[in-house]
Amino acid sequence: MHTTIKGAAFALSTFAVAAAASAQEAANPYVSDDAVIFATLDIGGSGNFTGVIDRETNRMCYILNAAAVDKPTAAHIHSGGPGESGPPVVPLETPADGASGACVTLKADVARALVENPGGYYVNVHNAAYPNGRARAQLRG
C-alpha cells in the first residue's frame, strides 16, 4: 500500500471495565479479567483502535479512529500475522466521520483467539480507492 499520512490529531479512548474473579477463574487466564487489545493505524492513514473484551460474555466494546482515511467504506478485524492477509473475523462500524465505536458479541472461539494471540489479527480500514485496505495495524494485547 502507498502511504500518505495527513496531519491529524487522534484521541485514544480506553474503556475501564471491572470484573470480579474467583480463585478458580484466576487460574484460567482466559476467564480472569477483561482483556484490552489495541493497535495504531499508521500505514496509509493514521489513527488507532482500542477494544476491551469481557471474557465471560465474549462482548467487545471498541473505538476506532481513522480520520486520515479518505471516505472509509468498511472496517474489520482480520485474521493474519504481520505481512499476512486473512479473512475478516469481526466486522466493525465504518468510521464514516473519522471515528466509530460499538459493543459487539463475538463468537467464543474468536474472543479467545483475540485474547490469547492478538498479534495474529489486524484491524483494516477500507475505502473505494483501496478496497483491500487503506490503513492496517496489527493488534497487541
Short mmCIF file of C-alpha atoms in Angstrom, two decimals, residues 19-27 31-32:
data_model
loop_
_atom_site.label_atom_id
_atom_site.label_comp_id
_atom_site.label_asym_id
_atom_site.label_seq_id
_atom_site.Cartn_x
_atom_site.Cartn_y
_atom_site.Cartn_z
CA ALA A 19 -14.55 -7.81 36.76
CA ALA A 20 -14.50 -9.93 39.88
CA ALA A 21 -12.64 -13.21 39.52
CA SER A 22 -12.86 -16.21 41.79
CA ALA A 23 -9.76 -18.22 42.67
CA GLN A 24 -10.75 -20.82 40.08
CA GLU A 25 -11.17 -18.15 37.40
CA ALA A 26 -7.79 -16.63 38.26
CA ALA A 27 -6.15 -19.98 37.49
CA VAL A 31 -11.71 -16.12 32.24
CA SER A 32 -9.95 -13.89 34.77
#
